[in-house]
Short mmCIF file of N, CA, C and O in Angstrom, two decimals:
data_model
loop_
_atom_site.label_atom_id
_atom_site.label_comp_id
_atom_site.label_asym_id
_atom_site.label_seq_id
_atom_site.Cartn_x
_atom_site.Cartn_y
_atom_site.Cartn_z
N GLU A 1 -6.79 -16.91 -6.22
CA GLU A 1 -5.99 -17.82 -5.42
C GLU A 1 -4.51 -17.44 -5.51
O GLU A 1 -4.03 -17.02 -6.55
N THR A 2 -3.83 -17.65 -4.44
CA THR A 2 -2.41 -17.36 -4.38
C THR A 2 -1.69 -18.60 -3.88
O THR A 2 -2.16 -19.27 -2.97
N GLY A 3 -0.55 -18.91 -4.49
CA GLY A 3 0.24 -20.05 -4.06
C GLY A 3 0.84 -19.78 -2.68
O GLY A 3 0.72 -18.69 -2.14
N GLU A 4 1.45 -20.81 -2.12
CA GLU A 4 2.09 -20.66 -0.82
C GLU A 4 3.26 -19.68 -0.93
O GLU A 4 4.08 -19.77 -1.84
N ILE A 5 3.29 -18.75 -0.01
CA ILE A 5 4.39 -17.79 0.01
C ILE A 5 4.71 -17.45 1.45
O ILE A 5 3.80 -17.28 2.27
N SER A 6 5.98 -17.40 1.76
CA SER A 6 6.37 -17.12 3.14
C SER A 6 6.42 -15.62 3.40
O SER A 6 6.58 -14.82 2.48
N ASP A 7 6.27 -15.27 4.66
CA ASP A 7 6.39 -13.86 5.06
C ASP A 7 7.76 -13.31 4.64
O ASP A 7 7.87 -12.16 4.21
N MET A 8 8.79 -14.14 4.79
CA MET A 8 10.14 -13.69 4.45
C MET A 8 10.29 -13.42 2.96
O MET A 8 10.97 -12.49 2.55
N ALA A 9 9.63 -14.23 2.12
CA ALA A 9 9.69 -14.00 0.67
C ALA A 9 9.04 -12.66 0.32
O ALA A 9 9.54 -11.92 -0.52
N ILE A 10 7.94 -12.36 0.98
CA ILE A 10 7.27 -11.07 0.75
C ILE A 10 8.18 -9.93 1.21
O ILE A 10 8.40 -8.97 0.48
N LEU A 11 8.71 -10.05 2.42
CA LEU A 11 9.59 -9.02 2.95
C LEU A 11 10.81 -8.81 2.05
O LEU A 11 11.18 -7.68 1.74
N ASP A 12 11.43 -9.91 1.62
CA ASP A 12 12.60 -9.81 0.75
C ASP A 12 12.26 -9.09 -0.56
O ASP A 12 13.03 -8.25 -1.04
N ALA A 13 11.10 -9.41 -1.13
CA ALA A 13 10.69 -8.76 -2.39
C ALA A 13 10.46 -7.27 -2.19
O ALA A 13 10.88 -6.45 -3.01
N LEU A 14 9.81 -6.90 -1.09
CA LEU A 14 9.54 -5.48 -0.83
C LEU A 14 10.84 -4.72 -0.55
O LEU A 14 11.02 -3.59 -1.02
N ILE A 15 11.74 -5.33 0.20
CA ILE A 15 13.01 -4.68 0.51
C ILE A 15 13.85 -4.51 -0.77
O ILE A 15 14.46 -3.46 -0.98
N ALA A 16 13.84 -5.54 -1.62
CA ALA A 16 14.60 -5.44 -2.88
C ALA A 16 14.08 -4.27 -3.71
O ALA A 16 14.86 -3.51 -4.29
N ARG A 17 12.77 -4.09 -3.76
CA ARG A 17 12.20 -2.96 -4.51
C ARG A 17 12.57 -1.64 -3.84
O ARG A 17 12.91 -0.66 -4.50
N GLU A 18 12.53 -1.60 -2.52
CA GLU A 18 12.81 -0.36 -1.79
C GLU A 18 14.26 0.08 -2.01
O GLU A 18 14.55 1.27 -2.02
N ARG A 19 15.16 -0.88 -2.22
CA ARG A 19 16.57 -0.54 -2.47
C ARG A 19 16.74 0.24 -3.77
O ARG A 19 17.71 0.97 -3.94
N LEU A 20 15.78 0.10 -4.69
CA LEU A 20 15.83 0.84 -5.95
C LEU A 20 15.47 2.31 -5.76
O LEU A 20 15.77 3.14 -6.60
N GLY A 21 14.82 2.61 -4.66
CA GLY A 21 14.39 3.97 -4.36
C GLY A 21 13.19 3.91 -3.44
O GLY A 21 12.39 2.97 -3.50
N SER A 22 13.07 4.90 -2.59
CA SER A 22 11.99 4.92 -1.61
C SER A 22 10.62 4.92 -2.29
O SER A 22 10.41 5.58 -3.30
N THR A 23 9.70 4.18 -1.69
CA THR A 23 8.31 4.20 -2.16
C THR A 23 7.47 5.14 -1.29
O THR A 23 6.25 5.09 -1.32
N GLY A 24 8.16 6.00 -0.51
CA GLY A 24 7.45 7.01 0.27
C GLY A 24 6.93 8.09 -0.67
O GLY A 24 7.70 8.73 -1.38
N LEU A 25 5.61 8.26 -0.69
CA LEU A 25 4.98 9.21 -1.61
C LEU A 25 4.97 10.64 -1.09
O LEU A 25 4.75 11.58 -1.84
N GLY A 26 5.18 10.79 0.22
CA GLY A 26 5.01 12.10 0.85
C GLY A 26 3.71 12.13 1.64
O GLY A 26 2.88 11.23 1.54
N HIS A 27 3.53 13.17 2.45
CA HIS A 27 2.33 13.34 3.28
C HIS A 27 2.12 12.17 4.24
O HIS A 27 0.99 11.86 4.59
N GLY A 28 3.21 11.47 4.61
CA GLY A 28 3.09 10.37 5.56
C GLY A 28 2.64 9.05 4.96
O GLY A 28 2.23 8.15 5.68
N VAL A 29 2.71 8.93 3.63
CA VAL A 29 2.23 7.72 2.94
C VAL A 29 3.38 7.00 2.24
O VAL A 29 4.22 7.64 1.61
N ALA A 30 3.39 5.68 2.35
CA ALA A 30 4.34 4.85 1.59
C ALA A 30 3.56 3.75 0.88
O ALA A 30 2.55 3.27 1.38
N LEU A 31 4.08 3.38 -0.27
CA LEU A 31 3.43 2.38 -1.12
C LEU A 31 4.44 1.31 -1.54
O LEU A 31 4.78 1.18 -2.71
N PRO A 32 4.97 0.54 -0.56
CA PRO A 32 5.91 -0.52 -0.94
C PRO A 32 5.20 -1.54 -1.82
O PRO A 32 4.04 -1.90 -1.56
N HIS A 33 5.87 -1.98 -2.87
CA HIS A 33 5.24 -2.88 -3.83
C HIS A 33 6.29 -3.78 -4.48
O HIS A 33 7.46 -3.43 -4.52
N SER A 34 5.81 -4.90 -4.99
CA SER A 34 6.70 -5.83 -5.68
C SER A 34 5.89 -6.79 -6.53
O SER A 34 4.68 -6.95 -6.32
N ARG A 35 6.57 -7.40 -7.47
CA ARG A 35 5.98 -8.46 -8.29
C ARG A 35 6.48 -9.80 -7.78
O ARG A 35 7.66 -9.94 -7.47
N LEU A 36 5.57 -10.75 -7.70
CA LEU A 36 5.95 -12.10 -7.26
C LEU A 36 5.26 -13.12 -8.16
O LEU A 36 4.07 -12.99 -8.44
N ASP A 37 6.00 -14.14 -8.57
CA ASP A 37 5.42 -15.11 -9.49
C ASP A 37 4.35 -16.00 -8.87
O ASP A 37 3.53 -16.56 -9.57
N VAL A 38 4.32 -16.12 -7.54
CA VAL A 38 3.29 -16.95 -6.91
C VAL A 38 1.98 -16.19 -6.69
O VAL A 38 0.98 -16.79 -6.30
N VAL A 39 1.98 -14.89 -6.95
CA VAL A 39 0.76 -14.09 -6.79
C VAL A 39 0.00 -14.13 -8.12
O VAL A 39 0.56 -13.85 -9.17
N GLU A 40 -1.29 -14.50 -8.04
CA GLU A 40 -2.08 -14.63 -9.26
C GLU A 40 -2.93 -13.42 -9.57
O GLU A 40 -3.40 -13.24 -10.69
N LYS A 41 -3.19 -12.59 -8.55
CA LYS A 41 -3.93 -11.34 -8.76
C LYS A 41 -3.41 -10.33 -7.74
O LYS A 41 -2.84 -10.72 -6.72
N PRO A 42 -3.56 -9.04 -8.01
CA PRO A 42 -3.04 -8.04 -7.08
C PRO A 42 -3.60 -8.22 -5.66
O PRO A 42 -4.78 -8.50 -5.48
N LEU A 43 -2.70 -8.09 -4.68
CA LEU A 43 -3.06 -8.18 -3.26
C LEU A 43 -2.53 -6.94 -2.56
O LEU A 43 -1.42 -6.50 -2.85
N ALA A 44 -3.31 -6.41 -1.63
CA ALA A 44 -2.87 -5.22 -0.90
C ALA A 44 -3.14 -5.40 0.59
O ALA A 44 -4.05 -6.11 0.99
N ALA A 45 -2.33 -4.71 1.39
CA ALA A 45 -2.53 -4.67 2.84
C ALA A 45 -2.33 -3.23 3.29
O ALA A 45 -1.31 -2.62 2.97
N MET A 46 -3.29 -2.69 4.01
CA MET A 46 -3.21 -1.33 4.54
C MET A 46 -2.76 -1.40 5.99
O MET A 46 -3.33 -2.15 6.78
N ILE A 47 -1.73 -0.63 6.30
CA ILE A 47 -1.19 -0.61 7.66
C ILE A 47 -1.15 0.84 8.12
O ILE A 47 -0.65 1.72 7.40
N THR A 48 -1.70 1.09 9.32
CA THR A 48 -1.59 2.42 9.91
C THR A 48 -0.70 2.30 11.15
O THR A 48 -0.80 1.33 11.90
N LEU A 49 0.18 3.26 11.33
CA LEU A 49 1.12 3.24 12.44
C LEU A 49 0.78 4.35 13.44
O LEU A 49 0.38 5.45 13.03
N ASN A 50 0.94 4.07 14.72
CA ASN A 50 0.68 5.09 15.74
C ASN A 50 1.72 6.21 15.67
O ASN A 50 1.41 7.36 15.95
N GLU A 51 2.94 5.86 15.30
CA GLU A 51 4.01 6.85 15.15
C GLU A 51 4.66 6.65 13.79
O GLU A 51 4.89 5.53 13.37
N GLY A 52 4.95 7.76 13.13
CA GLY A 52 5.57 7.70 11.81
C GLY A 52 6.99 7.18 11.87
O GLY A 52 7.68 7.32 12.88
N VAL A 53 7.43 6.56 10.77
CA VAL A 53 8.80 6.06 10.65
C VAL A 53 9.46 6.72 9.44
O VAL A 53 8.78 7.12 8.49
N ASP A 54 10.78 6.82 9.49
CA ASP A 54 11.52 7.40 8.37
C ASP A 54 11.46 6.45 7.18
O ASP A 54 11.80 5.28 7.30
N PHE A 55 10.99 6.95 6.05
CA PHE A 55 10.87 6.13 4.85
C PHE A 55 11.63 6.76 3.69
O PHE A 55 11.46 6.39 2.54
N GLU A 56 12.46 7.76 4.02
CA GLU A 56 13.18 8.51 2.99
C GLU A 56 12.24 9.03 1.91
O GLU A 56 12.54 8.99 0.72
N SER A 57 11.07 9.51 2.36
CA SER A 57 10.08 10.06 1.44
C SER A 57 10.60 11.34 0.81
O SER A 57 11.48 12.01 1.36
N VAL A 58 10.02 11.70 -0.33
CA VAL A 58 10.46 12.89 -1.05
C VAL A 58 10.35 14.16 -0.20
O VAL A 58 11.18 15.06 -0.33
N ASP A 59 9.33 14.22 0.70
CA ASP A 59 9.16 15.42 1.51
C ASP A 59 9.80 15.30 2.90
O ASP A 59 9.71 16.21 3.70
N GLY A 60 10.44 14.16 3.17
CA GLY A 60 11.10 13.97 4.45
C GLY A 60 10.17 13.69 5.61
O GLY A 60 10.61 13.53 6.74
N GLU A 61 8.86 13.66 5.37
CA GLU A 61 7.89 13.42 6.44
C GLU A 61 7.91 11.96 6.87
O GLU A 61 8.04 11.06 6.04
N PRO A 62 7.76 11.69 8.17
CA PRO A 62 7.67 10.31 8.62
C PRO A 62 6.39 9.66 8.09
O PRO A 62 5.37 10.33 7.92
N VAL A 63 6.44 8.37 7.83
CA VAL A 63 5.32 7.63 7.24
C VAL A 63 4.52 6.93 8.33
O VAL A 63 5.08 6.23 9.16
N ASP A 64 3.19 7.14 8.31
CA ASP A 64 2.31 6.43 9.24
C ASP A 64 1.19 5.69 8.50
O ASP A 64 0.39 5.00 9.11
N LEU A 65 1.13 5.83 7.18
CA LEU A 65 0.17 5.09 6.36
C LEU A 65 0.96 4.29 5.32
O LEU A 65 1.68 4.87 4.51
N VAL A 66 0.84 2.97 5.39
CA VAL A 66 1.59 2.10 4.49
C VAL A 66 0.61 1.18 3.77
O VAL A 66 -0.18 0.49 4.41
N LEU A 67 0.66 1.21 2.44
CA LEU A 67 -0.14 0.27 1.68
C LEU A 67 0.82 -0.63 0.91
O LEU A 67 1.51 -0.18 0.00
N GLY A 68 0.91 -1.88 1.36
CA GLY A 68 1.77 -2.86 0.68
C GLY A 68 1.01 -3.49 -0.46
O GLY A 68 -0.16 -3.85 -0.32
N LEU A 69 1.67 -3.61 -1.60
CA LEU A 69 1.03 -4.15 -2.80
C LEU A 69 1.89 -5.24 -3.43
O LEU A 69 3.09 -5.03 -3.64
N LEU A 70 1.28 -6.38 -3.70
CA LEU A 70 1.93 -7.47 -4.43
C LEU A 70 1.13 -7.73 -5.69
O LEU A 70 -0.10 -7.79 -5.63
N VAL A 71 1.83 -7.85 -6.80
CA VAL A 71 1.16 -8.12 -8.08
C VAL A 71 1.84 -9.30 -8.76
O VAL A 71 3.00 -9.59 -8.49
N PRO A 72 1.11 -9.97 -9.69
CA PRO A 72 1.74 -11.06 -10.43
C PRO A 72 2.96 -10.58 -11.21
O PRO A 72 3.04 -9.41 -11.61
N GLN A 73 3.88 -11.48 -11.44
CA GLN A 73 5.14 -11.16 -12.13
C GLN A 73 4.92 -10.50 -13.48
O GLN A 73 5.62 -9.57 -13.85
N ASP A 74 3.91 -10.95 -14.23
CA ASP A 74 3.70 -10.45 -15.59
C ASP A 74 2.63 -9.36 -15.68
O ASP A 74 2.05 -9.12 -16.72
N CYS A 75 2.40 -8.66 -14.61
CA CYS A 75 1.31 -7.69 -14.50
C CYS A 75 1.81 -6.26 -14.76
O CYS A 75 1.58 -5.37 -13.96
N ASN A 76 2.50 -6.03 -15.86
CA ASN A 76 3.16 -4.75 -16.10
C ASN A 76 2.22 -3.55 -16.18
O ASN A 76 2.30 -2.64 -15.38
N ASP A 77 1.34 -3.53 -17.17
CA ASP A 77 0.46 -2.37 -17.35
C ASP A 77 -0.48 -2.18 -16.19
O ASP A 77 -0.66 -1.06 -15.69
N GLU A 78 -1.10 -3.27 -15.74
CA GLU A 78 -2.05 -3.18 -14.63
C GLU A 78 -1.34 -2.69 -13.37
O GLU A 78 -1.87 -1.87 -12.63
N HIS A 79 -0.13 -3.18 -13.13
CA HIS A 79 0.68 -2.77 -11.98
C HIS A 79 0.86 -1.26 -11.97
O HIS A 79 0.63 -0.58 -10.97
N LEU A 80 1.26 -0.71 -13.12
CA LEU A 80 1.49 0.74 -13.21
C LEU A 80 0.20 1.52 -13.03
O LEU A 80 0.18 2.58 -12.39
N LYS A 81 -0.90 1.01 -13.57
CA LYS A 81 -2.20 1.69 -13.41
C LYS A 81 -2.63 1.70 -11.95
O LYS A 81 -3.14 2.69 -11.43
N ILE A 82 -2.45 0.56 -11.27
CA ILE A 82 -2.81 0.47 -9.84
C ILE A 82 -1.98 1.48 -9.04
O ILE A 82 -2.51 2.22 -8.22
N LEU A 83 -0.66 1.50 -9.28
CA LEU A 83 0.21 2.42 -8.54
C LEU A 83 -0.18 3.88 -8.80
O LEU A 83 -0.24 4.69 -7.87
N ALA A 84 -0.46 4.22 -10.06
CA ALA A 84 -0.83 5.60 -10.39
C ALA A 84 -2.15 5.97 -9.72
O ALA A 84 -2.30 7.08 -9.18
N ASN A 85 -3.11 5.06 -9.72
CA ASN A 85 -4.40 5.32 -9.10
C ASN A 85 -4.24 5.51 -7.59
O ASN A 85 -4.82 6.43 -7.00
N LEU A 86 -3.45 4.63 -6.95
CA LEU A 86 -3.23 4.75 -5.51
C LEU A 86 -2.51 6.06 -5.17
O LEU A 86 -2.88 6.75 -4.21
N ALA A 87 -1.50 6.41 -5.94
CA ALA A 87 -0.76 7.66 -5.69
C ALA A 87 -1.71 8.86 -5.81
O ALA A 87 -1.67 9.77 -4.98
N ARG A 88 -2.57 8.83 -6.80
CA ARG A 88 -3.54 9.93 -6.99
C ARG A 88 -4.49 10.00 -5.79
O ARG A 88 -4.75 11.06 -5.24
N ARG A 89 -4.99 8.85 -5.37
CA ARG A 89 -5.95 8.84 -4.26
C ARG A 89 -5.29 9.27 -2.95
O ARG A 89 -5.90 10.00 -2.16
N PHE A 90 -4.04 8.85 -2.73
CA PHE A 90 -3.35 9.24 -1.49
C PHE A 90 -2.95 10.70 -1.50
O PHE A 90 -2.54 11.24 -0.48
N ASN A 91 -3.06 11.36 -2.61
CA ASN A 91 -2.79 12.80 -2.68
C ASN A 91 -3.92 13.60 -2.04
O ASN A 91 -3.77 14.79 -1.78
N ASP A 92 -5.03 12.96 -1.76
CA ASP A 92 -6.22 13.59 -1.18
C ASP A 92 -6.06 13.65 0.35
O ASP A 92 -6.08 12.63 1.03
N ALA A 93 -5.93 14.87 0.88
CA ALA A 93 -5.73 15.06 2.32
C ALA A 93 -6.90 14.50 3.13
O ALA A 93 -6.70 13.95 4.22
N GLU A 94 -8.12 14.62 2.61
CA GLU A 94 -9.27 14.10 3.34
C GLU A 94 -9.20 12.59 3.48
O GLU A 94 -9.54 12.04 4.53
N LEU A 95 -8.78 11.91 2.43
CA LEU A 95 -8.63 10.45 2.49
C LEU A 95 -7.58 10.08 3.53
O LEU A 95 -7.80 9.19 4.36
N ARG A 96 -6.43 10.74 3.48
CA ARG A 96 -5.36 10.42 4.44
C ARG A 96 -5.85 10.59 5.87
O ARG A 96 -5.61 9.74 6.72
N GLU A 97 -6.54 11.68 6.14
CA GLU A 97 -7.03 11.92 7.50
C GLU A 97 -8.07 10.88 7.89
O GLU A 97 -8.08 10.41 9.03
N ALA A 98 -8.94 10.51 6.96
CA ALA A 98 -9.96 9.49 7.25
C ALA A 98 -9.30 8.16 7.60
O ALA A 98 -9.74 7.47 8.53
N LEU A 99 -8.24 7.80 6.88
CA LEU A 99 -7.54 6.55 7.17
C LEU A 99 -6.91 6.58 8.56
O LEU A 99 -6.90 5.59 9.28
N ARG A 100 -6.41 7.74 8.95
CA ARG A 100 -5.75 7.87 10.26
C ARG A 100 -6.75 7.86 11.41
O ARG A 100 -6.36 7.60 12.54
N GLU A 101 -8.01 8.13 11.16
CA GLU A 101 -9.00 8.26 12.23
C GLU A 101 -9.54 6.93 12.73
O GLU A 101 -10.16 6.89 13.78
N HIS A 102 -9.34 5.84 12.00
CA HIS A 102 -9.91 4.56 12.41
C HIS A 102 -9.09 3.92 13.52
O HIS A 102 -7.88 3.78 13.39
N ASP A 103 -9.78 3.55 14.60
CA ASP A 103 -9.10 2.99 15.77
C ASP A 103 -8.93 1.48 15.71
O ASP A 103 -8.07 0.93 16.37
N SER A 104 -9.78 0.81 14.94
CA SER A 104 -9.68 -0.66 14.90
C SER A 104 -9.47 -1.12 13.47
O SER A 104 -9.85 -0.45 12.51
N GLU A 105 -8.87 -2.30 13.35
CA GLU A 105 -8.64 -2.85 12.01
C GLU A 105 -9.97 -3.17 11.32
O GLU A 105 -10.07 -3.05 10.11
N GLU A 106 -10.99 -3.55 12.10
CA GLU A 106 -12.29 -3.83 11.51
C GLU A 106 -12.89 -2.58 10.87
O GLU A 106 -13.41 -2.62 9.76
N GLU A 107 -12.83 -1.46 11.61
CA GLU A 107 -13.35 -0.18 11.09
C GLU A 107 -12.59 0.23 9.83
O GLU A 107 -13.20 0.67 8.86
N LEU A 108 -11.29 0.10 9.87
CA LEU A 108 -10.47 0.48 8.72
C LEU A 108 -10.81 -0.39 7.52
O LEU A 108 -10.98 0.11 6.40
N PHE A 109 -10.96 -1.69 7.74
CA PHE A 109 -11.28 -2.61 6.66
C PHE A 109 -12.64 -2.26 6.04
O PHE A 109 -12.79 -2.21 4.82
N GLU A 110 -13.64 -2.00 6.90
CA GLU A 110 -14.97 -1.63 6.40
C GLU A 110 -14.90 -0.33 5.60
O GLU A 110 -15.53 -0.21 4.54
N TYR A 111 -14.14 0.63 6.08
CA TYR A 111 -13.98 1.90 5.36
C TYR A 111 -13.35 1.67 3.99
O TYR A 111 -13.81 2.20 2.98
N LEU A 112 -12.30 0.86 3.95
CA LEU A 112 -11.63 0.57 2.68
C LEU A 112 -12.55 -0.17 1.71
O LEU A 112 -12.53 0.09 0.51
N GLN A 113 -13.37 -1.07 2.24
CA GLN A 113 -14.33 -1.77 1.38
C GLN A 113 -15.35 -0.79 0.79
O GLN A 113 -15.68 -0.88 -0.39
N ARG A 114 -15.83 0.14 1.60
CA ARG A 114 -16.77 1.16 1.10
C ARG A 114 -16.10 2.01 0.03
O ARG A 114 -16.70 2.33 -0.99
N LEU A 115 -14.85 2.38 0.28
CA LEU A 115 -14.11 3.18 -0.71
C LEU A 115 -13.98 2.42 -2.02
O LEU A 115 -14.17 3.00 -3.09
N ALA A 116 -13.61 1.15 -1.95
CA ALA A 116 -13.41 0.34 -3.16
C ALA A 116 -14.70 0.20 -3.94
O ALA A 116 -14.69 0.25 -5.17
N SER A 117 -15.82 0.04 -3.25
CA SER A 117 -17.08 -0.17 -3.96
C SER A 117 -17.61 1.13 -4.56
O SER A 117 -18.44 1.11 -5.47
N SER A 118 -17.11 2.28 -4.09
CA SER A 118 -17.58 3.56 -4.62
C SER A 118 -16.68 4.11 -5.73
O SER A 118 -16.96 5.16 -6.28
N SER A 119 -15.60 3.41 -6.03
CA SER A 119 -14.67 3.94 -7.05
C SER A 119 -14.93 3.38 -8.41
O SER A 119 -15.61 2.43 -8.61
#
């Protein structure tokens, strides 16, 4: 369960983290993330873009795959493990291409669920 949280509170938290340094991983992937006290367990949202946007990634590539992550305020070790695991998985070119191939949000969601259950 997650307490009430506004879209603006989420956006503000992600922007505040991004000001510390880009969360663009390279290869067109960004992993914006933040800790919020109203979040009781890690939450993620996968977004695919038709056209890449500048994310000041290390390789300068435009980003078209965005995975937003919110974790509880006191989730230090788990937060770092989640980020490391996601960064490792997004390093896989086949995974990135598979994510880009889905035309509908339903297909993408089903694919992500299959991925999660196989890991």
